[in-house]
C-alpha cells in the first residue's frame, strides 16, 4: 500500500471511529506528505462519513456514533479548510441556514443534520431552536443562502414550515427549502411547496446535494 | 404506594393507564408552542377536564400534566424557580379529577439535556434536574411516579434514582424504535438489556412508550415479557401523525389500538395505556377489550 493510500484510509477510519484527535493529526500528516486538501477530504474524510451513514442505516450505528463521526470530520476539516482556497480547491458546495421553527425547542435532529451537512462540505449557519420566520428570512438574505432547512418536531409547530416557504417566496429569495422532523413527510413538503424533505439526517445530506446540483 | 404494593396490585389484574394529554389541551385551546405545563397554573379546570375524560373512560391510573415539569425544562418554558408550585398544582388537579376512581401517577419526562457525545451535560446534572420535581410530586400526594419517553438509558437511570428517593413505586419507560437489528433507543440502548437495567435499579415496572403504534409495540412487549422479570408497561402512539387537508390525523384506528392493548396484556404486559394521539375514545375501547378478555 502506498503511503498516500494509507494516509487516506487512516483519515476515513478516524472519521468512522469518531476519533477526532486521529482525524486532526491524520489531516496534518496528509498535508506534510504533500497531499492536496481536496484529495484528503474527498478520498479520505468523505468515504468515512458516508460509511458512518451506511452503518446508521444498517442499525449498527446510533446517534452517539454519528455525532462522534461528524465531530471527527469537523476536526479534520478545521485543519484542511484554511488551505483549501489557497490550494485552489475551494469546495464550499452550498450555503445553508438551518434551524428548528418558532415554538419548537427540539433540536437534536436539526443539529445532527447541520453537523452532517457541514461535514459534507456545506457552509452551515445553525440558528438553533425556536427560530422565527423573520429570522430565517433575514439570515438567508444576509448569507445569500442556497438552502434553508427547517425542522419541526411537533404537529402544532409544523405550520411554521408552511409560513417559512411562503415568506421566502414573498421576499423573492433564491434559497431552496428543506423540511424535516417527525411529523413532516414528502406529502407535507409537496403541500406547502417546499423543495425537499428527508426523514433522517443521512438522507438529508443526499437531498441537500441534489438541491444544490452536487 | 410502594413498589411491593404496586406489584401486588398488578399481579391481581392488568391496569389501564390514560392516553395523550397534549393533543387534548391543544383541542381545548392551548396555543402552538406553549408548554402544556403552563395550564396547571393558568387553566387548571381544563387540565382537570382532560383527566376526567380518562377517568370516565376507565383509566385505573392517570398521569399528571408534568411531562415537561423538571427544573431544567421549566426554565426554558419561562417557569424557572416554580418547579414545586407547578408539580404540586398538577397533582392537586389530577387528584380532583380522579375522585378516588383512579390512582395518580406523577409524570416525569426527559430533562431536555443530553449527555456526551451528543450533548455536554453530566449524569449529575440530569439527576439534579429531577430531584425537585420528584420531591414535589411525592409531597403533593402522587400515588406513584412514572418516567416516560426517555431516549437514553443513562438519563432514565438518573431520573429513576431521583424518583426512588420518594419511596413510591416508579414506572420507567424508554422510547424505542424498530431498527434493522431490533428495538433500540436513538442512543443505541437495546430493549431487553435496558429494561433489565431499570428493573435492577428498582423500577416497579419497566417498558416502552411513544415512537411507535400498537402493532410494533406489541412485538416489543412480547420480546420484553419473554426475558424481563419486572411487570411490563406499554403505551403506544395512535399511529404516525400525518398532515391532511383536514389537519393532523393519526392513522391508527381505535379498534386496532384496543385489540393490541388486549393482546399486549395477553402477552404479559401488566400496565397498558396510550401515548401521542390517543384520547379517551382509545382508552374506553381498550377498557372494553381488557374487561372482555378478563371475562
GROMACS .gro file of C-alpha atoms in nm:
model
  509
    1UNK     CA    1   0.000   0.000   0.000
    2UNK     CA    2   0.135   0.340  -0.090
    3UNK     CA    3   0.187   0.597   0.180
    4UNK     CA    4  -0.085   0.808   0.022
    5UNK     CA    5  -0.344   0.530   0.027
    6UNK     CA    6  -0.252   0.459   0.385
    7UNK     CA    7  -0.299   0.822   0.487
    8UNK     CA    8  -0.635   0.847   0.312
    9UNK     CA    9  -0.759   0.524   0.466
   10UNK     CA   10  -0.641   0.641   0.806
   11UNK     CA   11  -0.846   0.959   0.768
   12UNK     CA   12  -1.155   0.764   0.671
   13UNK     CA   13  -1.105   0.528   0.964
   14UNK     CA   14  -1.062   0.816   1.210
   15UNK     CA   15  -1.394   0.963   1.095
   16UNK     CA   16  -1.569   0.628   1.101
   17UNK     CA   17  -1.446   0.558   1.453
   18UNK     CA   18  -1.528   0.909   1.569
   19UNK     CA   19  -1.170   0.975   1.679
   20UNK     CA   20  -1.126   1.350   1.644
   21UNK     CA   21  -0.763   1.353   1.757
   22UNK     CA   22  -0.666   1.090   1.500
   23UNK     CA   23  -0.864   1.279   1.235
   24UNK     CA   24  -0.686   1.608   1.304
   25UNK     CA   25  -0.340   1.453   1.324
   26UNK     CA   26  -0.416   1.244   1.014
   27UNK     CA   27  -0.508   1.561   0.829
   28UNK     CA   28  -0.178   1.725   0.933
   29UNK     CA   29   0.015   1.413   0.829
   30UNK     CA   30  -0.158   1.414   0.492
   31UNK     CA   31  -0.060   1.775   0.434
   32UNK     CA   32   0.303   1.722   0.529
   33UNK     CA   33   0.314   1.420   0.297
   34UNK     CA   34   0.216   1.655   0.016
   35UNK     CA   35  -0.147   1.560  -0.038
   36UNK     CA   36  -0.370   1.845  -0.151
   37UNK     CA   37  -0.652   1.928   0.091
   38UNK     CA   38  -0.925   1.847  -0.159
   39UNK     CA   39  -0.789   1.495  -0.208
   40UNK     CA   40  -0.773   1.437   0.167
   41UNK     CA   41  -1.135   1.546   0.200
   42UNK     CA   42  -1.287   1.371  -0.097
   43UNK     CA   43  -1.091   1.047  -0.082
   44UNK     CA   44  -1.030   1.029   0.294
   45UNK     CA   45  -1.290   1.203   0.504
   46UNK     CA   46  -1.597   1.179   0.282
   47UNK     CA   47  -1.581   0.799   0.239
   48UNK     CA   48  -1.552   0.778   0.620
   49UNK     CA   49  -1.861   0.988   0.689
   50UNK     CA   50  -2.054   0.806   0.415
   51UNK     CA   51  -1.967   0.473   0.572
   52UNK     CA   52  -2.085   0.603   0.910
   53UNK     CA   53  -2.416   0.694   0.745
   54UNK     CA   54  -2.443   0.347   0.595
   55UNK     CA   55  -2.377   0.183   0.931
   56UNK     CA   56  -2.651   0.400   1.079
   57UNK     CA   57  -2.892   0.281   0.814
   58UNK     CA   58  -2.787  -0.076   0.887
   59UNK     CA   59  -2.873  -0.028   1.254
   60UNK     CA   60  -2.508  -0.069   1.359
   61UNK     CA   61  -2.454   0.296   1.443
   62UNK     CA   62  -2.674   0.520   1.657
   63UNK     CA   63  -2.687   0.889   1.733
   64UNK     CA   64  -2.373   0.896   1.954
   65UNK     CA   65  -2.161   0.726   1.686
   66UNK     CA   66  -2.298   0.952   1.411
   67UNK     CA   67  -2.228   1.262   1.618
   68UNK     CA   68  -1.877   1.141   1.701
   69UNK     CA   69  -1.804   1.074   1.334
   70UNK     CA   70  -1.931   1.417   1.237
   71UNK     CA   71  -1.716   1.575   1.508
   72UNK     CA   72  -1.406   1.389   1.387
   73UNK     CA   73  -1.482   1.509   1.034
   74UNK     CA   74  -1.509   1.865   1.165
   75UNK     CA   75  -1.177   1.834   1.349
   76UNK     CA   76  -1.002   1.728   1.028
   77UNK     CA   77  -1.181   1.995   0.827
   78UNK     CA   78  -1.056   2.259   1.071
   79UNK     CA   79  -0.702   2.162   0.964
   80UNK     CA   80  -0.777   2.136   0.592
   81UNK     CA   81  -1.032   2.411   0.531
   82UNK     CA   82  -0.799   2.714   0.568
   83UNK     CA   83  -0.572   2.569   0.298
   84UNK     CA   84  -0.849   2.486   0.055
   85UNK     CA   85  -0.877   2.820  -0.119
   86UNK     CA   86  -0.503   2.884  -0.127
   87UNK     CA   87  -0.454   2.543  -0.289
   88UNK     CA   88  -0.714   2.635  -0.548
   89UNK     CA   89  -0.952   2.364  -0.437
   90UNK     CA   90  -1.222   2.579  -0.280
   91UNK     CA   91  -1.508   2.347  -0.235
   92UNK     CA   92  -1.788   2.504  -0.039
   93UNK     CA   93  -2.074   2.330  -0.212
   94UNK     CA   94  -2.355   2.542  -0.077
   95UNK     CA   95  -2.459   2.783   0.194
   96UNK     CA   96  -2.717   2.659   0.440
   97UNK     CA   97  -2.928   2.827   0.705
   98UNK     CA   98  -3.073   2.568   0.942
   99UNK     CA   99  -3.294   2.587   1.249
  100UNK     CA  100  -3.589   2.449   1.443
  101UNK     CA  101  -3.900   2.656   1.385
  102UNK     CA  102  -4.055   2.906   1.626
  103UNK     CA  103  -4.234   2.750   1.919
  104UNK     CA  104  -4.036   2.430   1.898
  105UNK     CA  105  -3.727   2.358   2.105
  106UNK     CA  106  -3.649   2.008   1.977
  107UNK     CA  107  -3.306   2.037   1.825
  108UNK     CA  108  -3.125   1.703   1.830
  109UNK     CA  109  -3.227   1.608   1.477
  110UNK     CA  110  -3.169   1.958   1.344
  111UNK     CA  111  -2.822   1.976   1.499
  112UNK     CA  112  -2.731   1.640   1.353
  113UNK     CA  113  -2.843   1.742   1.004
  114UNK     CA  114  -2.644   2.065   1.037
  115UNK     CA  115  -2.334   1.881   1.152
  116UNK     CA  116  -2.353   1.626   0.874
  117UNK     CA  117  -2.410   1.896   0.612
  118UNK     CA  118  -2.104   2.084   0.741
  119UNK     CA  119  -1.906   1.762   0.739
  120UNK     CA  120  -2.003   1.714   0.376
  121UNK     CA  121  -1.874   2.049   0.264
  122UNK     CA  122  -2.168   2.283   0.311
  123UNK     CA  123  -2.115   2.614   0.488
  124UNK     CA  124  -2.376   2.585   0.762
  125UNK     CA  125  -2.522   2.857   0.978
  126UNK     CA  126  -2.708   2.685   1.261
  127UNK     CA  127  -2.959   2.929   1.406
  128UNK     CA  128  -3.059   2.698   1.693
  129UNK     CA  129  -3.415   2.628   1.804
  130UNK     CA  130  -3.728   2.844   1.828
  131UNK     CA  131  -3.627   3.039   1.515
  132UNK     CA  132  -3.884   3.284   1.382
  133UNK     CA  133  -3.975   3.300   1.014
  134UNK     CA  134  -3.837   3.656   1.009
  135UNK     CA  135  -3.503   3.536   1.141
  136UNK     CA  136  -3.481   3.256   0.882
  137UNK     CA  137  -3.556   3.506   0.604
  138UNK     CA  138  -3.312   3.767   0.734
  139UNK     CA  139  -3.029   3.514   0.764
  140UNK     CA  140  -3.100   3.364   0.422
  141UNK     CA  141  -3.082   3.712   0.273
  142UNK     CA  142  -2.768   3.808   0.464
  143UNK     CA  143  -2.579   3.492   0.367
  144UNK     CA  144  -2.726   3.463   0.018
  145UNK     CA  145  -2.815   3.107   0.120
  146UNK     CA  146  -2.862   2.823  -0.125
  147UNK     CA  147  -3.068   2.624   0.121
  148UNK     CA  148  -3.289   2.690   0.419
  149UNK     CA  149  -3.357   2.385   0.636
  150UNK     CA  150  -3.640   2.399   0.888
  151UNK     CA  151  -3.713   2.133   1.145
  152UNK     CA  152  -4.039   2.090   1.337
  153UNK     CA  153  -4.097   1.810   1.584
  154UNK     CA  154  -4.448   1.896   1.682
  155UNK     CA  155  -4.765   1.873   1.481
  156UNK     CA  156  -4.850   2.211   1.631
  157UNK     CA  157  -4.538   2.387   1.508
  158UNK     CA  158  -4.508   2.240   1.160
  159UNK     CA  159  -4.738   2.513   1.029
  160UNK     CA  160  -4.433   2.738   1.069
  161UNK     CA  161  -4.270   2.546   0.786
  162UNK     CA  162  -4.553   2.648   0.557
  163UNK     CA  163  -4.521   3.010   0.671
  164UNK     CA  164  -4.146   2.998   0.604
  165UNK     CA  165  -4.186   2.873   0.246
  166UNK     CA  166  -4.439   3.147   0.181
  167UNK     CA  167  -4.219   3.417   0.335
  168UNK     CA  168  -3.910   3.318   0.134
  169UNK     CA  169  -4.116   3.323  -0.188
  170UNK     CA  170  -4.266   3.657  -0.092
  171UNK     CA  171  -3.918   3.801  -0.048
  172UNK     CA  172  -3.814   3.657  -0.382
  173UNK     CA  173  -3.514   3.477  -0.237
  174UNK     CA  174  -3.346   3.207  -0.441
  175UNK     CA  175  -3.289   2.970  -0.148
  176UNK     CA  176  -3.448   2.627  -0.176
  177UNK     CA  177  -3.628   2.497   0.132
  178UNK     CA  178  -3.591   2.160   0.301
  179UNK     CA  179  -3.821   2.045   0.581
  180UNK     CA  180  -3.780   1.767   0.833
  181UNK     CA  181  -3.892   1.642   1.172
  182UNK     CA  182  -4.115   1.364   1.299
  183UNK     CA  183  -4.449   1.488   1.165
  184UNK     CA  184  -4.312   1.610   0.829
  185UNK     CA  185  -4.342   1.392   0.520
  186UNK     CA  186  -4.290   1.405   0.144
  187UNK     CA  187  -4.661   1.473   0.115
  188UNK     CA  188  -4.637   1.764   0.357
  189UNK     CA  189  -4.335   1.908   0.175
  190UNK     CA  190  -4.527   1.896  -0.152
  191UNK     CA  191  -4.836   2.051   0.000
  192UNK     CA  192  -4.653   2.354   0.141
  193UNK     CA  193  -4.432   2.397  -0.164
  194UNK     CA  194  -4.102   2.302  -0.001
  195UNK     CA  195  -3.828   2.180  -0.236
  196UNK     CA  196  -3.705   1.887  -0.034
  197UNK     CA  197  -3.780   1.652   0.253
  198UNK     CA  198  -3.574   1.387   0.428
  199UNK     CA  199  -3.677   1.160   0.711
  200UNK     CA  200  -3.329   1.121   0.856
  201UNK     CA  201  -3.000   1.310   0.872
  202UNK     CA  202  -2.815   1.083   0.632
  203UNK     CA  203  -3.085   1.115   0.369
  204UNK     CA  204  -3.091   1.492   0.428
  205UNK     CA  205  -2.733   1.521   0.301
  206UNK     CA  206  -2.823   1.345  -0.024
  207UNK     CA  207  -3.131   1.564  -0.070
  208UNK     CA  208  -2.930   1.881   0.002
  209UNK     CA  209  -2.664   1.779  -0.251
  210UNK     CA  210  -2.923   1.722  -0.520
  211UNK     CA  211  -3.093   2.055  -0.445
  212UNK     CA  212  -2.769   2.246  -0.498
  213UNK     CA  213  -2.685   2.036  -0.803
  214UNK     CA  214  -2.392   1.848  -0.648
  215UNK     CA  215  -4.800   0.325   4.715
  216UNK     CA  216  -4.466   0.149   4.749
  217UNK     CA  217  -4.317  -0.087   4.488
  218UNK     CA  218  -4.440  -0.401   4.668
  219UNK     CA  219  -4.796  -0.268   4.683
  220UNK     CA  220  -4.797  -0.188   4.313
  221UNK     CA  221  -4.651  -0.532   4.243
  222UNK     CA  222  -4.933  -0.696   4.435
  223UNK     CA  223  -5.192  -0.484   4.255
  224UNK     CA  224  -5.074  -0.566   3.903
  225UNK     CA  225  -5.039  -0.931   3.994
  226UNK     CA  226  -5.413  -0.936   4.058
  227UNK     CA  227  -5.513  -0.763   3.737
  228UNK     CA  228  -5.368  -0.565   3.449
  229UNK     CA  229  -5.412  -0.191   3.492
  230UNK     CA  230  -5.522   0.058   3.230
  231UNK     CA  231  -5.333   0.388   3.210
  232UNK     CA  232  -5.456   0.703   3.036
  233UNK     CA  233  -5.376   0.842   2.689
  234UNK     CA  234  -5.225   1.157   2.541
  235UNK     CA  235  -5.257   1.490   2.721
  236UNK     CA  236  -5.102   1.750   2.488
  237UNK     CA  237  -5.341   1.693   2.199
  238UNK     CA  238  -5.642   1.726   2.432
  239UNK     CA  239  -5.513   2.055   2.568
  240UNK     CA  240  -5.449   2.183   2.215
  241UNK     CA  241  -5.807   2.095   2.129
  242UNK     CA  242  -5.909   2.292   2.439
  243UNK     CA  243  -5.723   2.599   2.315
  244UNK     CA  244  -5.355   2.562   2.413
  245UNK     CA  245  -5.160   2.784   2.174
  246UNK     CA  246  -4.895   2.622   1.950
  247UNK     CA  247  -4.553   2.629   2.111
  248UNK     CA  248  -4.692   2.691   2.459
  249UNK     CA  249  -4.573   2.425   2.703
  250UNK     CA  250  -4.874   2.236   2.845
  251UNK     CA  251  -4.730   2.268   3.197
  252UNK     CA  252  -4.841   2.635   3.198
  253UNK     CA  253  -5.201   2.527   3.211
  254UNK     CA  254  -5.161   2.375   3.556
  255UNK     CA  255  -5.139   2.737   3.670
  256UNK     CA  256  -5.348   2.917   3.406
  257UNK     CA  257  -5.631   2.679   3.326
  258UNK     CA  258  -5.648   2.409   3.594
  259UNK     CA  259  -6.014   2.340   3.510
  260UNK     CA  260  -5.925   2.247   3.150
  261UNK     CA  261  -5.649   2.012   3.263
  262UNK     CA  262  -5.891   1.860   3.512
  263UNK     CA  263  -6.149   1.808   3.237
  264UNK     CA  264  -5.889   1.623   3.027
  265UNK     CA  265  -5.804   1.395   3.320
  266UNK     CA  266  -6.172   1.339   3.391
  267UNK     CA  267  -6.224   1.224   3.032
  268UNK     CA  268  -5.977   0.942   3.101
  269UNK     CA  269  -6.119   0.855   3.443
  270UNK     CA  270  -6.465   0.828   3.289
  271UNK     CA  271  -6.324   0.620   3.003
  272UNK     CA  272  -6.198   0.368   3.257
  273UNK     CA  273  -5.834   0.454   3.333
  274UNK     CA  274  -5.705   0.297   3.654
  275UNK     CA  275  -5.413   0.541   3.661
  276UNK     CA  276  -5.391   0.897   3.525
  277UNK     CA  277  -5.067   1.087   3.464
  278UNK     CA  278  -5.023   1.439   3.598
  279UNK     CA  279  -4.968   1.716   3.340
  280UNK     CA  280  -4.600   1.740   3.433
  281UNK     CA  281  -4.414   1.578   3.143
  282UNK     CA  282  -4.204   1.893   3.099
  283UNK     CA  283  -4.203   1.999   3.465
  284UNK     CA  284  -3.848   1.916   3.566
  285UNK     CA  285  -3.646   2.217   3.679
  286UNK     CA  286  -3.439   2.241   3.357
  287UNK     CA  287  -3.735   2.224   3.116
  288UNK     CA  288  -3.937   2.465   3.328
  289UNK     CA  289  -3.660   2.722   3.298
  290UNK     CA  290  -3.679   2.711   2.920
  291UNK     CA  291  -4.060   2.724   2.936
  292UNK     CA  292  -4.032   3.050   3.131
  293UNK     CA  293  -4.127   2.892   3.464
  294UNK     CA  294  -3.785   2.887   3.627
  295UNK     CA  295  -3.796   2.867   4.006
  296UNK     CA  296  -4.157   2.742   4.006
  297UNK     CA  297  -4.092   2.369   3.991
  298UNK     CA  298  -4.252   2.288   4.326
  299UNK     CA  299  -4.558   2.501   4.257
  300UNK     CA  300  -4.623   2.358   3.909
  301UNK     CA  301  -4.589   1.997   4.021
  302UNK     CA  302  -4.796   2.049   4.336
  303UNK     CA  303  -5.080   2.212   4.141
  304UNK     CA  304  -5.069   1.934   3.882
  305UNK     CA  305  -5.109   1.662   4.145
  306UNK     CA  306  -5.399   1.850   4.304
  307UNK     CA  307  -5.571   1.880   3.966
  308UNK     CA  308  -5.531   1.511   3.884
  309UNK     CA  309  -5.645   1.418   4.234
  310UNK     CA  310  -5.963   1.624   4.197
  311UNK     CA  311  -6.034   1.470   3.857
  312UNK     CA  312  -5.979   1.115   3.976
  313UNK     CA  313  -6.234   1.148   4.253
  314UNK     CA  314  -6.092   0.835   4.412
  315UNK     CA  315  -6.164   0.635   4.096
  316UNK     CA  316  -5.807   0.632   3.964
  317UNK     CA  317  -5.456   0.642   4.102
  318UNK     CA  318  -5.244   0.949   4.027
  319UNK     CA  319  -4.902   0.894   3.869
  320UNK     CA  320  -4.661   1.188   3.877
  321UNK     CA  321  -4.538   1.216   3.519
  322UNK     CA  322  -4.167   1.269   3.452
  323UNK     CA  323  -4.030   1.330   3.101
  324UNK     CA  324  -3.675   1.391   2.972
  325UNK     CA  325  -3.473   1.680   3.116
  326UNK     CA  326  -3.403   1.837   2.779
  327UNK     CA  327  -3.029   1.793   2.837
  328UNK     CA  328  -2.816   1.532   2.659
  329UNK     CA  329  -2.505   1.350   2.765
  330UNK     CA  330  -2.179   1.333   2.562
  331UNK     CA  331  -2.106   1.287   2.282
  332UNK     CA  332  -2.442   1.426   2.168
  333UNK     CA  333  -2.458   1.700   2.432
  334UNK     CA  334  -2.248   1.836   2.712
  335UNK     CA  335  -2.447   1.755   3.027
  336UNK     CA  336  -2.324   1.531   3.308
  337UNK     CA  337  -2.520   1.249   3.474
  338UNK     CA  338  -2.522   1.455   3.795
  339UNK     CA  339  -2.685   1.748   3.615
  340UNK     CA  340  -2.954   1.517   3.480
  341UNK     CA  341  -3.016   1.372   3.825
  342UNK     CA  342  -3.041   1.721   3.976
  343UNK     CA  343  -3.296   1.824   3.713
  344UNK     CA  344  -3.532   1.559   3.851
  345UNK     CA  345  -3.478   1.597   4.226
  346UNK     CA  346  -3.706   1.894   4.289
  347UNK     CA  347  -3.977   1.759   4.059
  348UNK     CA  348  -3.989   1.411   4.211
  349UNK     CA  349  -3.988   1.554   4.565
  350UNK     CA  350  -4.272   1.792   4.483
  351UNK     CA  351  -4.483   1.523   4.314
  352UNK     CA  352  -4.439   1.288   4.610
  353UNK     CA  353  -4.505   1.554   4.874
  354UNK     CA  354  -4.818   1.668   4.692
  355UNK     CA  355  -4.952   1.315   4.727
  356UNK     CA  356  -4.893   1.135   4.396
  357UNK     CA  357  -4.964   0.763   4.441
  358UNK     CA  358  -4.675   0.661   4.220
  359UNK     CA  359  -4.428   0.814   3.973
  360UNK     CA  360  -4.399   0.745   3.601
  361UNK     CA  361  -4.085   0.814   3.400
  362UNK     CA  362  -4.164   0.822   3.028
  363UNK     CA  363  -4.024   0.875   2.678
  364UNK     CA  364  -3.661   0.851   2.785
  365UNK     CA  365  -3.429   0.801   2.488
  366UNK     CA  366  -3.106   0.748   2.681
  367UNK     CA  367  -3.084   0.469   2.940
  368UNK     CA  368  -2.837   0.674   3.142
  369UNK     CA  369  -3.088   0.956   3.180
  370UNK     CA  370  -3.367   0.711   3.267
  371UNK     CA  371  -3.146   0.567   3.542
  372UNK     CA  372  -3.068   0.916   3.672
  373UNK     CA  373  -3.440   1.001   3.684
  374UNK     CA  374  -3.513   0.666   3.848
  375UNK     CA  375  -3.255   0.730   4.120
  376UNK     CA  376  -3.416   1.067   4.195
  377UNK     CA  377  -3.768   0.918   4.188
  378UNK     CA  378  -3.680   0.620   4.406
  379UNK     CA  379  -3.579   0.852   4.688
  380UNK     CA  380  -3.952   0.920   4.739
  381UNK     CA  381  -4.016   0.558   4.835
  382UNK     CA  382  -4.304   0.547   4.585
  383UNK     CA  383  -4.344   0.283   4.317
  384UNK     CA  384  -4.186   0.406   3.994
  385UNK     CA  385  -4.279   0.304   3.638
  386UNK     CA  386  -3.990   0.355   3.396
  387UNK     CA  387  -4.040   0.364   3.018
  388UNK     CA  388  -3.795   0.427   2.738
  389UNK     CA  389  -3.891   0.504   2.382
  390UNK     CA  390  -3.763   0.252   2.129
  391UNK     CA  391  -3.764   0.248   1.752
  392UNK     CA  392  -3.768  -0.052   1.526
  393UNK     CA  393  -3.427  -0.080   1.357
  394UNK     CA  394  -3.279  -0.343   1.130
  395UNK     CA  395  -3.123  -0.528   1.421
  396UNK     CA  396  -3.405  -0.498   1.672
  397UNK     CA  397  -3.558  -0.241   1.904
  398UNK     CA  398  -3.328   0.041   2.015
  399UNK     CA  399  -3.343   0.394   2.153
  400UNK     CA  400  -3.193   0.661   1.928
  401UNK     CA  401  -2.885   0.640   2.151
  402UNK     CA  402  -2.849   0.270   2.078
  403UNK     CA  403  -2.983   0.118   2.403
  404UNK     CA  404  -3.130  -0.224   2.322
  405UNK     CA  405  -3.476  -0.315   2.453
  406UNK     CA  406  -3.422  -0.613   2.683
  407UNK     CA  407  -3.091  -0.514   2.847
  408UNK     CA  408  -3.225  -0.161   2.909
  409UNK     CA  409  -3.543  -0.282   3.075
  410UNK     CA  410  -3.344  -0.531   3.281
  411UNK     CA  411  -3.114  -0.248   3.397
  412UNK     CA  412  -3.413  -0.037   3.503
  413UNK     CA  413  -3.565  -0.331   3.689
  414UNK     CA  414  -3.233  -0.398   3.864
  415UNK     CA  415  -3.220  -0.031   3.964
  416UNK     CA  416  -3.552  -0.068   4.142
  417UNK     CA  417  -3.826   0.032   3.895
  418UNK     CA  418  -4.158  -0.125   3.997
  419UNK     CA  419  -4.249  -0.172   3.630
  420UNK     CA  420  -4.048  -0.120   3.312
  421UNK     CA  421  -4.139  -0.078   2.949
  422UNK     CA  422  -4.183   0.138   2.645
  423UNK     CA  423  -4.394   0.429   2.524
  424UNK     CA  424  -4.425   0.664   2.229
  425UNK     CA  425  -4.245   0.649   1.887
  426UNK     CA  426  -4.442   0.352   1.753
  427UNK     CA  427  -4.801   0.245   1.703
  428UNK     CA  428  -4.962  -0.051   1.875
  429UNK     CA  429  -4.870  -0.330   1.629
  430UNK     CA  430  -4.497  -0.259   1.668
  431UNK     CA  431  -4.530  -0.208   2.042
  432UNK     CA  432  -4.695  -0.548   2.067
  433UNK     CA  433  -4.378  -0.701   1.927
  434UNK     CA  434  -4.170  -0.504   2.178
  435UNK     CA  435  -4.389  -0.624   2.464
  436UNK     CA  436  -4.360  -0.986   2.352
  437UNK     CA  437  -3.982  -0.958   2.349
  438UNK     CA  438  -3.974  -0.778   2.686
  439UNK     CA  439  -4.211  -1.018   2.860
  440UNK     CA  440  -4.010  -1.318   2.744
  441UNK     CA  441  -3.697  -1.203   2.924
  442UNK     CA  442  -3.766  -0.930   3.180
  443UNK     CA  443  -3.898  -1.035   3.518
  444UNK     CA  444  -4.040  -0.699   3.630
  445UNK     CA  445  -4.400  -0.608   3.535
  446UNK     CA  446  -4.407  -0.459   3.183
  447UNK     CA  447  -4.577  -0.128   3.095
  448UNK     CA  448  -4.660  -0.026   2.736
  449UNK     CA  449  -4.809   0.294   2.590
  450UNK     CA  450  -4.812   0.308   2.208
  451UNK     CA  451  -4.896   0.609   1.995
  452UNK     CA  452  -5.209   0.626   1.785
  453UNK     CA  453  -5.003   0.553   1.474
  454UNK     CA  454  -4.794   0.813   1.298
  455UNK     CA  455  -4.911   1.172   1.268
  456UNK     CA  456  -4.998   1.267   0.911
  457UNK     CA  457  -5.097   1.601   0.773
  458UNK     CA  458  -5.407   1.611   0.560
  459UNK     CA  459  -5.632   1.882   0.426
  460UNK     CA  460  -5.839   1.831   0.743
  461UNK     CA  461  -5.540   1.889   0.972
  462UNK     CA  462  -5.321   1.648   1.164
  463UNK     CA  463  -5.452   1.294   1.186
  464UNK     CA  464  -5.310   0.980   1.343
  465UNK     CA  465  -5.352   0.676   1.126
  466UNK     CA  466  -5.439   0.405   1.381
  467UNK     CA  467  -5.796   0.310   1.447
  468UNK     CA  468  -5.946   0.288   1.792
  469UNK     CA  469  -6.034  -0.077   1.719
  470UNK     CA  470  -5.678  -0.171   1.630
  471UNK     CA  471  -5.545   0.003   1.939
  472UNK     CA  472  -5.795  -0.175   2.168
  473UNK     CA  473  -5.724  -0.514   2.011
  474UNK     CA  474  -5.348  -0.462   2.056
  475UNK     CA  475  -5.395  -0.343   2.415
  476UNK     CA  476  -5.567  -0.672   2.497
  477UNK     CA  477  -5.302  -0.864   2.304
  478UNK     CA  478  -5.023  -0.693   2.498
  479UNK     CA  479  -5.188  -0.793   2.825
  480UNK     CA  480  -5.225  -1.147   2.693
  481UNK     CA  481  -4.853  -1.141   2.613
  482UNK     CA  482  -4.780  -1.047   2.974
  483UNK     CA  483  -4.794  -0.667   2.999
  484UNK     CA  484  -4.941  -0.555   3.333
  485UNK     CA  485  -4.996  -0.186   3.259
  486UNK     CA  486  -5.114  -0.056   2.922
  487UNK     CA  487  -5.224   0.284   2.800
  488UNK     CA  488  -5.176   0.526   2.515
  489UNK     CA  489  -4.929   0.797   2.419
  490UNK     CA  490  -4.934   1.066   2.148
  491UNK     CA  491  -5.256   1.096   1.953
  492UNK     CA  492  -5.463   0.875   2.179
  493UNK     CA  493  -5.767   1.024   2.353
  494UNK     CA  494  -6.044   0.897   2.581
  495UNK     CA  495  -6.210   0.710   2.291
  496UNK     CA  496  -5.898   0.489   2.263
  497UNK     CA  497  -5.892   0.427   2.638
  498UNK     CA  498  -6.266   0.350   2.650
  499UNK     CA  499  -6.225   0.090   2.373
  500UNK     CA  500  -5.919  -0.057   2.546
  501UNK     CA  501  -6.119  -0.077   2.873
  502UNK     CA  502  -6.388  -0.279   2.697
  503UNK     CA  503  -6.131  -0.506   2.532
  504UNK     CA  504  -5.944  -0.567   2.859
  505UNK     CA  505  -6.264  -0.633   3.053
  506UNK     CA  506  -6.386  -0.872   2.784
  507UNK     CA  507  -6.057  -1.060   2.789
  508UNK     CA  508  -6.061  -1.080   3.171
  509UNK     CA  509  -6.410  -1.228   3.150
   0.00000   0.00000   0.00000
